[in-house]
PDB file of C-alpha atoms in Angstrom:
ATOM      1  CA  UNK A   1       0.000   0.000   0.000  1.00 37.00           C
ATOM      2  CA  UNK A   2       1.323   3.457  -0.899  1.00 42.00           C
ATOM      3  CA  UNK A   3       1.723   5.678   2.132  1.00 43.00           C
ATOM      4  CA  UNK A   4      -0.127   8.972   2.289  1.00 43.00           C
ATOM      5  CA  UNK A   5       3.172  10.861   2.530  1.00 43.00           C
ATOM      6  CA  UNK A   6       4.493   9.451  -0.737  1.00 47.00           C
ATOM      7  CA  UNK A   7       1.249   9.411  -2.701  1.00 47.00           C
ATOM      8  CA  UNK A   8       1.945  10.790  -6.193  1.00 45.00           C
ATOM      9  CA  UNK A   9      -1.233  12.846  -6.011  1.00 48.00           C
ATOM     10  CA  UNK A  10       0.027  14.650  -2.908  1.00 64.00           C
ATOM     11  CA  UNK A  11       3.771  14.921  -3.580  1.00 72.00           C
ATOM     12  CA  UNK A  12       4.362  17.655  -6.131  1.00 81.00           C
ATOM     13  CA  UNK A  13       7.417  18.098  -8.352  1.00 84.00           C
ATOM     14  CA  UNK A  14       8.385  21.065  -6.174  1.00 84.00           C
ATOM     15  CA  UNK A  15       8.235  18.829  -3.086  1.00 84.00           C
ATOM     16  CA  UNK A  16      10.538  16.287  -4.696  1.00 90.00           C
ATOM     17  CA  UNK A  17      13.024  18.921  -5.829  1.00 91.00           C
ATOM     18  CA  UNK A  18      13.128  20.544  -2.410  1.00 91.00           C
ATOM     19  CA  UNK A  19      13.663  17.255  -0.638  1.00 93.00           C
ATOM     20  CA  UNK A  20      16.314  16.266  -3.194  1.00 94.00           C
ATOM     21  CA  UNK A  21      18.169  19.529  -2.520  1.00 94.00           C
ATOM     22  CA  UNK A  22      18.433  18.564   1.152  1.00 95.00           C
ATOM     23  CA  UNK A  23      19.106  14.877   0.498  1.00 96.00           C
ATOM     24  CA  UNK A  24      22.084  15.554  -1.782  1.00 96.00           C
ATOM     25  CA  UNK A  25      24.009  17.406   0.940  1.00 97.00           C
ATOM     26  CA  UNK A  26      25.469  14.291   2.667  1.00 97.00           C
ATOM     27  CA  UNK A  27      26.880  13.218  -0.710  1.00 97.00           C
ATOM     28  CA  UNK A  28      28.551  16.607  -1.006  1.00 97.00           C
ATOM     29  CA  UNK A  29      29.991  16.328   2.501  1.00 97.00           C
ATOM     30  CA  UNK A  30      31.541  12.966   1.631  1.00 97.00           C
ATOM     31  CA  UNK A  31      33.047  14.372  -1.577  1.00 97.00           C
ATOM     32  CA  UNK A  32      34.455  17.392   0.263  1.00 97.00           C
ATOM     33  CA  UNK A  33      36.209  15.353   2.934  1.00 97.00           C
ATOM     34  CA  UNK A  34      37.383  12.628   0.546  1.00 97.00           C
ATOM     35  CA  UNK A  35      38.701  15.299  -1.813  1.00 97.00           C
ATOM     36  CA  UNK A  36      40.620  17.059   0.957  1.00 97.00           C
ATOM     37  CA  UNK A  37      42.070  13.728   2.090  1.00 97.00           C
ATOM     38  CA  UNK A  38      43.174  12.749  -1.418  1.00 97.00           C
ATOM     39  CA  UNK A  39      44.715  16.181  -1.968  1.00 96.00           C
ATOM     40  CA  UNK A  40      46.710  15.830   1.246  1.00 95.00           C
ATOM     41  CA  UNK A  41      44.985  18.795   2.901  1.00 96.00           C
ATOM     42  CA  UNK A  42      43.805  16.656   5.831  1.00 94.00           C
ATOM     43  CA  UNK A  43      45.804  17.137   7.944  1.00 93.00           C
ATOM     44  CA  UNK A  44      46.628  20.614   6.668  1.00 92.00           C
ATOM     45  CA  UNK A  45      50.121  21.524   5.508  1.00 93.00           C
ATOM     46  CA  UNK A  46      51.759  23.261   8.510  1.00 95.00           C
ATOM     47  CA  UNK A  47      51.820  27.044   8.274  1.00 94.00           C
ATOM     48  CA  UNK A  48      55.436  27.126   9.480  1.00 95.00           C
ATOM     49  CA  UNK A  49      56.786  25.058   6.593  1.00 96.00           C
ATOM     50  CA  UNK A  50      59.484  26.700   4.506  1.00 96.00           C
ATOM     51  CA  UNK A  51      58.875  27.700   0.890  1.00 96.00           C
ATOM     52  CA  UNK A  52      60.912  24.711  -0.293  1.00 96.00           C
ATOM     53  CA  UNK A  53      58.905  22.287   1.848  1.00 96.00           C
ATOM     54  CA  UNK A  54      55.606  23.658   0.491  1.00 96.00           C
ATOM     55  CA  UNK A  55      56.933  23.480  -3.076  1.00 95.00           C
ATOM     56  CA  UNK A  56      58.022  19.882  -2.538  1.00 96.00           C
ATOM     57  CA  UNK A  57      54.522  19.047  -1.286  1.00 96.00           C
ATOM     58  CA  UNK A  58      53.067  20.257  -4.600  1.00 96.00           C
ATOM     59  CA  UNK A  59      55.772  18.534  -6.667  1.00 94.00           C
ATOM     60  CA  UNK A  60      55.010  15.177  -5.030  1.00 92.00           C
ATOM     61  CA  UNK A  61      51.729  13.511  -6.099  1.00 89.00           C
ATOM     62  CA  UNK A  62      50.698  16.594  -8.072  1.00 94.00           C
ATOM     63  CA  UNK A  63      47.904  14.798  -9.902  1.00 95.00           C
ATOM     64  CA  UNK A  64      46.452  13.486  -6.628  1.00 96.00           C
ATOM     65  CA  UNK A  65      46.325  17.058  -5.325  1.00 97.00           C
ATOM     66  CA  UNK A  66      44.568  18.200  -8.501  1.00 97.00           C
ATOM     67  CA  UNK A  67      42.082  15.318  -8.381  1.00 97.00           C
ATOM     68  CA  UNK A  68      41.329  15.982  -4.713  1.00 97.00           C
ATOM     69  CA  UNK A  69      40.708  19.665  -5.429  1.00 97.00           C
ATOM     70  CA  UNK A  70      38.291  18.758  -8.225  1.00 97.00           C
ATOM     71  CA  UNK A  71      36.355  16.404  -5.933  1.00 97.00           C
ATOM     72  CA  UNK A  72      36.174  19.096  -3.249  1.00 97.00           C
ATOM     73  CA  UNK A  73      34.866  21.650  -5.742  1.00 97.00           C
ATOM     74  CA  UNK A  74      32.186  19.200  -6.862  1.00 97.00           C
ATOM     75  CA  UNK A  75      31.245  18.628  -3.228  1.00 97.00           C
ATOM     76  CA  UNK A  76      30.832  22.363  -2.652  1.00 97.00           C
ATOM     77  CA  UNK A  77      28.114  22.407  -5.325  1.00 96.00           C
ATOM     78  CA  UNK A  78      25.574  21.253  -2.715  1.00 96.00           C
ATOM     79  CA  UNK A  79      25.939  24.576  -0.894  1.00 97.00           C
ATOM     80  CA  UNK A  80      23.686  26.326  -3.428  1.00 96.00           C
ATOM     81  CA  UNK A  81      20.748  23.905  -3.118  1.00 96.00           C
ATOM     82  CA  UNK A  82      21.098  23.913   0.670  1.00 97.00           C
ATOM     83  CA  UNK A  83      20.951  27.681   1.190  1.00 97.00           C
ATOM     84  CA  UNK A  84      18.000  27.798  -1.211  1.00 96.00           C
ATOM     85  CA  UNK A  85      15.943  25.305   0.789  1.00 96.00           C
ATOM     86  CA  UNK A  86      16.965  27.024   4.035  1.00 97.00           C
ATOM     87  CA  UNK A  87      15.530  30.236   2.570  1.00 97.00           C
ATOM     88  CA  UNK A  88      12.412  28.386   1.496  1.00 95.00           C
ATOM     89  CA  UNK A  89      11.824  26.970   4.979  1.00 95.00           C
ATOM     90  CA  UNK A  90      12.690  30.216   6.795  1.00 96.00           C
ATOM     91  CA  UNK A  91       9.971  31.998   4.817  1.00 95.00           C
ATOM     92  CA  UNK A  92       7.481  29.655   6.524  1.00 93.00           C
ATOM     93  CA  UNK A  93       8.384  30.935  10.004  1.00 93.00           C
ATOM     94  CA  UNK A  94       5.620  32.806  11.810  1.00 91.00           C
ATOM     95  CA  UNK A  95       5.614  35.681  12.336  1.00 91.00           C
ATOM     96  CA  UNK A  96       7.344  36.250   9.012  1.00 90.00           C
ATOM     97  CA  UNK A  97      11.054  36.940   9.225  1.00 89.00           C
ATOM     98  CA  UNK A  98      11.729  37.851   5.607  1.00 94.00           C
ATOM     99  CA  UNK A  99      14.697  40.099   6.397  1.00 96.00           C
ATOM    100  CA  UNK A 100      16.435  37.291   8.287  1.00 97.00           C
ATOM    101  CA  UNK A 101      15.553  34.766   5.586  1.00 97.00           C
ATOM    102  CA  UNK A 102      17.093  36.886   2.849  1.00 97.00           C
ATOM    103  CA  UNK A 103      20.047  37.816   5.056  1.00 97.00           C
ATOM    104  CA  UNK A 104      20.729  34.097   5.381  1.00 97.00           C
ATOM    105  CA  UNK A 105      20.497  33.633   1.623  1.00 97.00           C
ATOM    106  CA  UNK A 106      22.673  36.645   0.775  1.00 97.00           C
ATOM    107  CA  UNK A 107      25.295  35.683   3.350  1.00 97.00           C
ATOM    108  CA  UNK A 108      25.160  32.117   2.066  1.00 96.00           C
ATOM    109  CA  UNK A 109      25.861  33.284  -1.477  1.00 96.00           C
ATOM    110  CA  UNK A 110      28.852  35.294  -0.243  1.00 95.00           C
ATOM    111  CA  UNK A 111      30.067  32.327   1.815  1.00 95.00           C
ATOM    112  CA  UNK A 112      29.855  30.082  -1.253  1.00 95.00           C
ATOM    113  CA  UNK A 113      32.479  32.224  -2.985  1.00 93.00           C
ATOM    114  CA  UNK A 114      34.821  31.749  -0.037  1.00 92.00           C
ATOM    115  CA  UNK A 115      34.489  28.002  -0.488  1.00 93.00           C
ATOM    116  CA  UNK A 116      35.320  27.635  -4.167  1.00 94.00           C
ATOM    117  CA  UNK A 117      37.667  30.619  -4.718  1.00 95.00           C
ATOM    118  CA  UNK A 118      40.305  29.311  -2.226  1.00 96.00           C
ATOM    119  CA  UNK A 119      40.223  25.915  -3.910  1.00 96.00           C
ATOM    120  CA  UNK A 120      40.857  27.595  -7.266  1.00 96.00           C
ATOM    121  CA  UNK A 121      43.864  29.377  -5.760  1.00 97.00           C
ATOM    122  CA  UNK A 122      45.175  26.049  -4.444  1.00 97.00           C
ATOM    123  CA  UNK A 123      44.534  24.570  -7.898  1.00 97.00           C
ATOM    124  CA  UNK A 124      46.728  27.339  -9.346  1.00 96.00           C
ATOM    125  CA  UNK A 125      49.449  26.369  -6.859  1.00 96.00           C
ATOM    126  CA  UNK A 126      49.324  22.801  -8.196  1.00 95.00           C
ATOM    127  CA  UNK A 127      49.154  23.864 -11.847  1.00 95.00           C
ATOM    128  CA  UNK A 128      52.850  24.731 -12.184  1.00 93.00           C
ATOM    129  CA  UNK A 129      54.696  22.855  -9.393  1.00 91.00           C
ATOM    130  CA  UNK A 130      58.004  23.655 -11.115  1.00 91.00           C
ATOM    131  CA  UNK A 131      57.668  27.398 -10.413  1.00 92.00           C
ATOM    132  CA  UNK A 132      59.776  29.084  -7.733  1.00 95.00           C
ATOM    133  CA  UNK A 133      59.113  27.824  -4.185  1.00 95.00           C
ATOM    134  CA  UNK A 134      58.302  31.351  -3.014  1.00 96.00           C
ATOM    135  CA  UNK A 135      55.546  31.730  -5.637  1.00 96.00           C
ATOM    136  CA  UNK A 136      54.062  28.348  -4.765  1.00 96.00           C
ATOM    137  CA  UNK A 137      54.136  29.193  -1.055  1.00 96.00           C
ATOM    138  CA  UNK A 138      52.413  32.519  -1.727  1.00 96.00           C
ATOM    139  CA  UNK A 139      49.556  30.823  -3.600  1.00 96.00           C
ATOM    140  CA  UNK A 140      49.300  28.145  -0.928  1.00 97.00           C
ATOM    141  CA  UNK A 141      49.130  30.702   1.894  1.00 96.00           C
ATOM    142  CA  UNK A 142      46.585  32.765  -0.024  1.00 96.00           C
ATOM    143  CA  UNK A 143      44.370  29.718  -0.558  1.00 95.00           C
ATOM    144  CA  UNK A 144      44.313  28.797   3.126  1.00 95.00           C
ATOM    145  CA  UNK A 145      43.837  32.366   4.307  1.00 94.00           C
ATOM    146  CA  UNK A 146      40.910  32.814   1.903  1.00 93.00           C
ATOM    147  CA  UNK A 147      39.414  29.526   3.076  1.00 91.00           C
ATOM    148  CA  UNK A 148      39.369  30.320   6.793  1.00 90.00           C
ATOM    149  CA  UNK A 149      39.760  34.049   7.451  1.00 90.00           C
ATOM    150  CA  UNK A 150      36.527  35.297   5.739  1.00 90.00           C
ATOM    151  CA  UNK A 151      34.364  34.109   8.638  1.00 90.00           C
ATOM    152  CA  UNK A 152      31.956  37.064   8.377  1.00 93.00           C
ATOM    153  CA  UNK A 153      29.364  35.666   5.917  1.00 95.00           C
ATOM    154  CA  UNK A 154      29.276  32.315   7.726  1.00 95.00           C
ATOM    155  CA  UNK A 155      28.677  34.016  11.079  1.00 95.00           C
ATOM    156  CA  UNK A 156      25.986  36.291   9.594  1.00 96.00           C
ATOM    157  CA  UNK A 157      24.272  33.343   7.959  1.00 97.00           C
ATOM    158  CA  UNK A 158      24.208  31.213  11.098  1.00 96.00           C
ATOM    159  CA  UNK A 159      23.227  34.193  13.234  1.00 96.00           C
ATOM    160  CA  UNK A 160      20.252  34.951  10.966  1.00 97.00           C
ATOM    161  CA  UNK A 161      19.104  31.329  11.134  1.00 97.00           C
ATOM    162  CA  UNK A 162      19.468  31.213  14.922  1.00 97.00           C
ATOM    163  CA  UNK A 163      17.549  34.447  15.494  1.00 97.00           C
ATOM    164  CA  UNK A 164      14.735  33.438  13.153  1.00 97.00           C
ATOM    165  CA  UNK A 165      14.358  30.061  14.871  1.00 97.00           C
ATOM    166  CA  UNK A 166      14.282  31.673  18.311  1.00 96.00           C
ATOM    167  CA  UNK A 167      11.608  34.142  17.136  1.00 95.00           C
ATOM    168  CA  UNK A 168       9.407  31.406  15.677  1.00 94.00           C
ATOM    169  CA  UNK A 169       6.155  31.509  17.663  1.00 92.00           C
ATOM    170  CA  UNK A 170       4.099  29.422  15.236  1.00 86.00           C
ATOM    171  CA  UNK A 171       1.980  26.563  16.614  1.00 86.00           C
ATOM    172  CA  UNK A 172       4.451  24.119  15.063  1.00 89.00           C
ATOM    173  CA  UNK A 173       7.950  25.646  14.694  1.00 92.00           C
ATOM    174  CA  UNK A 174       9.624  25.119  11.328  1.00 93.00           C
ATOM    175  CA  UNK A 175      12.958  24.144  12.906  1.00 96.00           C
ATOM    176  CA  UNK A 176      13.564  22.573  16.325  1.00 95.00           C
ATOM    177  CA  UNK A 177      14.827  25.109  18.851  1.00 95.00           C
ATOM    178  CA  UNK A 178      18.155  23.304  19.273  1.00 97.00           C
ATOM    179  CA  UNK A 179      18.978  24.188  15.649  1.00 97.00           C
ATOM    180  CA  UNK A 180      19.217  27.817  16.800  1.00 97.00           C
ATOM    181  CA  UNK A 181      21.657  26.938  19.583  1.00 97.00           C
ATOM    182  CA  UNK A 182      23.730  24.842  17.186  1.00 97.00           C
ATOM    183  CA  UNK A 183      24.007  27.796  14.796  1.00 97.00           C
ATOM    184  CA  UNK A 184      25.005  30.097  17.657  1.00 96.00           C
ATOM    185  CA  UNK A 185      27.681  27.591  18.654  1.00 94.00           C
ATOM    186  CA  UNK A 186      29.000  27.646  15.090  1.00 92.00           C
ATOM    187  CA  UNK A 187      29.181  31.456  15.187  1.00 92.00           C
ATOM    188  CA  UNK A 188      31.194  31.336  18.390  1.00 91.00           C
ATOM    189  CA  UNK A 189      33.599  28.605  17.245  1.00 90.00           C
ATOM    190  CA  UNK A 190      34.318  30.322  13.928  1.00 89.00           C
ATOM    191  CA  UNK A 191      35.552  33.470  15.674  1.00 87.00           C
ATOM    192  CA  UNK A 192      38.865  31.819  16.605  1.00 87.00           C
ATOM    193  CA  UNK A 193      40.036  32.118  12.986  1.00 90.00           C
ATOM    194  CA  UNK A 194      40.601  35.886  13.383  1.00 90.00           C
ATOM    195  CA  UNK A 195      43.902  35.066  15.110  1.00 91.00           C
ATOM    196  CA  UNK A 196      45.331  32.918  12.307  1.00 92.00           C
ATOM    197  CA  UNK A 197      47.295  35.835  10.826  1.00 91.00           C
ATOM    198  CA  UNK A 198      49.346  36.141  14.022  1.00 94.00           C
ATOM    199  CA  UNK A 199      50.468  32.523  14.381  1.00 93.00           C
ATOM    200  CA  UNK A 200      52.350  29.960  12.297  1.00 94.00           C
ATOM    201  CA  UNK A 201      52.442  27.333  15.037  1.00 94.00           C
ATOM    202  CA  UNK A 202      50.051  26.186  17.747  1.00 93.00           C
ATOM    203  CA  UNK A 203      46.250  25.970  17.872  1.00 93.00           C
ATOM    204  CA  UNK A 204      45.709  29.336  16.132  1.00 94.00           C
ATOM    205  CA  UNK A 205      47.854  28.570  13.078  1.00 93.00           C
ATOM    206  CA  UNK A 206      45.909  27.705   9.940  1.00 91.00           C
ATOM    207  CA  UNK A 207      46.711  24.029  10.493  1.00 93.00           C
ATOM    208  CA  UNK A 208      45.919  24.211  14.222  1.00 93.00           C
ATOM    209  CA  UNK A 209      43.077  22.780  16.274  1.00 94.00           C
ATOM    210  CA  UNK A 210      41.095  26.012  16.692  1.00 93.00           C
ATOM    211  CA  UNK A 211      41.458  27.262  13.107  1.00 92.00           C
ATOM    212  CA  UNK A 212      41.505  24.063  11.044  1.00 93.00           C
ATOM    213  CA  UNK A 213      40.220  21.002  12.879  1.00 94.00           C
ATOM    214  CA  UNK A 214      37.387  22.539  14.902  1.00 93.00           C
ATOM    215  CA  UNK A 215      35.953  24.723  12.095  1.00 91.00           C
ATOM    216  CA  UNK A 216      36.277  21.833   9.637  1.00 93.00           C
ATOM    217  CA  UNK A 217      34.334  19.527  11.955  1.00 94.00           C
ATOM    218  CA  UNK A 218      31.659  22.107  12.782  1.00 94.00           C
ATOM    219  CA  UNK A 219      31.305  23.012   9.081  1.00 94.00           C
ATOM    220  CA  UNK A 220      30.653  19.379   8.129  1.00 95.00           C
ATOM    221  CA  UNK A 221      28.260  18.964  11.053  1.00 96.00           C
ATOM    222  CA  UNK A 222      26.413  22.188  10.110  1.00 97.00           C
ATOM    223  CA  UNK A 223      25.866  20.961   6.558  1.00 97.00           C
ATOM    224  CA  UNK A 224      24.361  17.703   7.826  1.00 97.00           C
ATOM    225  CA  UNK A 225      22.254  19.361  10.534  1.00 97.00           C
ATOM    226  CA  UNK A 226      20.759  21.926   8.150  1.00 97.00           C
ATOM    227  CA  UNK A 227      20.177  19.271   5.491  1.00 97.00           C
ATOM    228  CA  UNK A 228      18.228  17.209   8.025  1.00 97.00           C
ATOM    229  CA  UNK A 229      16.338  20.241   9.345  1.00 96.00           C
ATOM    230  CA  UNK A 230      15.270  21.424   5.888  1.00 96.00           C
ATOM    231  CA  UNK A 231      14.280  17.914   4.775  1.00 95.00           C
ATOM    232  CA  UNK A 232      12.217  17.542   7.942  1.00 93.00           C
ATOM    233  CA  UNK A 233      10.637  20.940   7.353  1.00 89.00           C
ATOM    234  CA  UNK A 234       9.717  20.047   3.768  1.00 88.00           C
ATOM    235  CA  UNK A 235       8.088  16.778   4.867  1.00 87.00           C
ATOM    236  CA  UNK A 236       6.142  18.499   7.657  1.00 87.00           C
ATOM    237  CA  UNK A 237       4.991  21.213   5.263  1.00 82.00           C
ATOM    238  CA  UNK A 238       3.648  18.539   2.938  1.00 79.00           C
ATOM    239  CA  UNK A 239       1.916  16.800   5.843  1.00 78.00           C
ATOM    240  CA  UNK A 240       0.314  20.062   6.927  1.00 77.00           C
ATOM    241  CA  UNK A 241      -0.903  20.665   3.378  1.00 72.00           C
ATOM    242  CA  UNK A 242      -2.429  17.207   3.371  1.00 69.00           C
ATOM    243  CA  UNK A 243      -4.211  17.866   6.660  1.00 66.00           C
ATOM    244  CA  UNK A 244      -5.542  21.184   5.382  1.00 65.00           C
ATOM    245  CA  UNK A 245      -6.785  19.517   2.199  1.00 65.00           C
ATOM    246  CA  UNK A 246      -8.431  16.713   4.129  1.00 59.00           C
ATOM    247  CA  UNK A 247     -10.082  19.215   6.476  1.00 57.00           C
ATOM    248  CA  UNK A 248     -11.404  21.242   3.567  1.00 54.00           C
ATOM    249  CA  UNK A 249     -12.863  18.135   1.934  1.00 51.00           C
ATOM    250  CA  UNK A 250     -14.391  17.025   5.235  1.00 54.00           C
ATOM    251  CA  UNK A 251     -15.941  20.475   5.656  1.00 53.00           C
TER     252      UNK A 251
END
């Protein structure tokens, strides 16, 4: 027997697309982490390496680095669908929080650039591994600084989501309240990256615990949490539509 939730007469094309946008995110997360592993960026190249050591890193297994970067870029593609469905679900919050919804979307678009642009810079570093070590080191440093230092759009995006969730006074909140606290935690943990310019060793260096490992973990967790939350919201919206339709027919 076909369940009510999956009945073709009740599940629209828009429903399927929205749920697919959320469902594809875990695949992207896997590609991102596998790509970074293949490229040798997990663990990150130490910030205190000499120019010759960085150049040697790019001369060894150059094609693996390139392949890993390509996989990571493909994985980042899921960011667009995710911020779109987050916007879609935030517009359901009552009372309406359109400013916060569009702030999330705009910040998400800006954040997307700071995901793929650094990888392109790192790709340029791998493109000519025979160049001078100083030039390779400059591109490598630029890639990592661009990847972690522009924390502003990520913090704005998570802050907008958190505030909207906390202001949701609808009879059935769109997102669970803990999603707000998780986003606030992400905002707080991302702030440590502001110190990366002052350190080449220790937890605040761009390969350190507080700048690389913790943000990397929380970023992957955020993608999965928001994918689950938006998928759940889409399913509940469909259920509510079904109940409204059934009530109208009964009336």
